[in-house]
């Protein structure tokens, strides 16, 4: 156990913090608490509503998570509010750090200008240890001129470089995000390590797997012997889930079913709704982390044919055979046999991959064996941090 006198503050100020979910910002504090640390999370007001859509919480707050971690929700600085919202400058961050007196600060993302307040605290308490992770890459960030050339190449690079002499280590949560730290922010490679996201080992209901499988399939009138594919997340055009639906339709196998969970982007809703009523396709809406895990556990195969999601690592951590869209720097989920990669955004390719897996049960059994063997890599790593 860790020294219970040690205090860790997790800073979730570069993006959102969603209570009771299974993002890295949830799991790391949970395990730090289990290890015996005193844990506080200082987070922005950015969260999700009950349908999984981004919202800004109405006011600052203080409460405890179900794991016993203190959460301090802070608003953007009210002086030039819109400007501070863009650059992520907050009310009283330095005062909050002084009140909490952390021995360790884990910074989730460098992309907030109040990094200067963290460094001020570091100057006042030079023995404090700083760690920082990165969830940004060229796929989910830096996708337009302002984001890439102004925010990332100037503002967030400034924050990263200011932190560099004082941080023990920068973590990228995928190989591509390690590369982003190096190429976009010009951080030295020897200061960067891979810290892959994963599934919460303590939350996996292994003993209830058969019951979960039967319950979910029964609720949708799917036989336990039928082949069940699952996918989901925040659904937009880049996730290519519309192509997956078309691939299942093209195959027309009565025993192949597709469950989709998540929330559909408003701009893409009309296109998706035309596909969700097809035979053997079940859209179950937004689900919390516990429910998502159950849907994954009930499936034979997970398919994520578009951009990366934390669900990739969660599926691997659950030992679920998977199909992913190939992205350079995202092959850390490949354990050698547990998954396949799609090389293009193409309905025919998706259909061919599904058919090859479905029609050759012996090869699929080997895939399942490989998936189960490799799964420990995405469950144990988080416990060892």
CSV table of N, CA and C in Angstrom, one decimal, residues 246-248 250-251 342 346-356:
chain,number,residue,atom,x,y,z
A,246,UNK,N,-24.5,-1.2,-42.9
A,246,UNK,CA,-24.7,-1.6,-44.3
A,246,UNK,C,-24.0,-2.9,-44.6
A,247,UNK,N,-22.9,-3.2,-43.9
A,247,UNK,CA,-22.2,-4.4,-44.1
A,247,UNK,C,-23.0,-5.6,-43.6
A,248,UNK,N,-23.6,-5.4,-42.4
A,248,UNK,CA,-24.4,-6.5,-41.9
A,248,UNK,C,-25.7,-6.7,-42.8
A,250,UNK,N,-25.8,-6.2,-46.0
A,250,UNK,CA,-25.3,-6.8,-47.2
A,250,UNK,C,-25.1,-8.3,-47.0
A,251,UNK,N,-24.6,-8.7,-45.9
A,251,UNK,CA,-24.4,-10.2,-45.6
A,251,UNK,C,-25.7,-11.0,-45.6
A,342,UNK,N,-9.2,-3.1,-40.3
A,342,UNK,CA,-9.7,-2.6,-41.6
A,342,UNK,C,-8.8,-1.6,-42.2
A,346,UNK,N,-14.7,1.1,-46.1
A,346,UNK,CA,-15.4,0.4,-47.2
A,346,UNK,C,-16.3,-0.6,-46.7
A,347,UNK,N,-17.6,-0.6,-47.1
A,347,UNK,CA,-18.6,-1.5,-46.7
A,347,UNK,C,-18.3,-2.9,-47.1
A,348,UNK,N,-17.7,-3.1,-48.3
A,348,UNK,CA,-17.4,-4.5,-48.8
A,348,UNK,C,-16.3,-5.1,-47.9
A,349,UNK,N,-15.3,-4.3,-47.5
A,349,UNK,CA,-14.2,-4.8,-46.7
A,349,UNK,C,-14.8,-5.2,-45.3
A,350,UNK,N,-15.6,-4.4,-44.7
A,350,UNK,CA,-16.2,-4.8,-43.4
A,350,UNK,C,-17.0,-6.1,-43.5
A,351,UNK,N,-17.8,-6.2,-44.6
A,351,UNK,CA,-18.6,-7.4,-44.8
A,351,UNK,C,-17.7,-8.6,-45.0
A,352,UNK,N,-16.7,-8.5,-45.7
A,352,UNK,CA,-15.8,-9.6,-45.9
A,352,UNK,C,-15.1,-10.1,-44.7
A,353,UNK,N,-14.7,-9.1,-43.8
A,353,UNK,CA,-14.0,-9.5,-42.5
A,353,UNK,C,-15.0,-10.2,-41.6
A,354,UNK,N,-16.2,-9.7,-41.5
A,354,UNK,CA,-17.2,-10.4,-40.7
A,354,UNK,C,-17.5,-11.8,-41.2
A,355,UNK,N,-17.7,-11.9,-42.5
A,355,UNK,CA,-18.0,-13.2,-43.1
A,355,UNK,C,-16.9,-14.2,-42.9
A,356,UNK,N,-15.6,-13.8,-43.0
A,356,UNK,CA,-14.5,-14.7,-42.8
A,356,UNK,C,-14.4,-15.2,-41.3
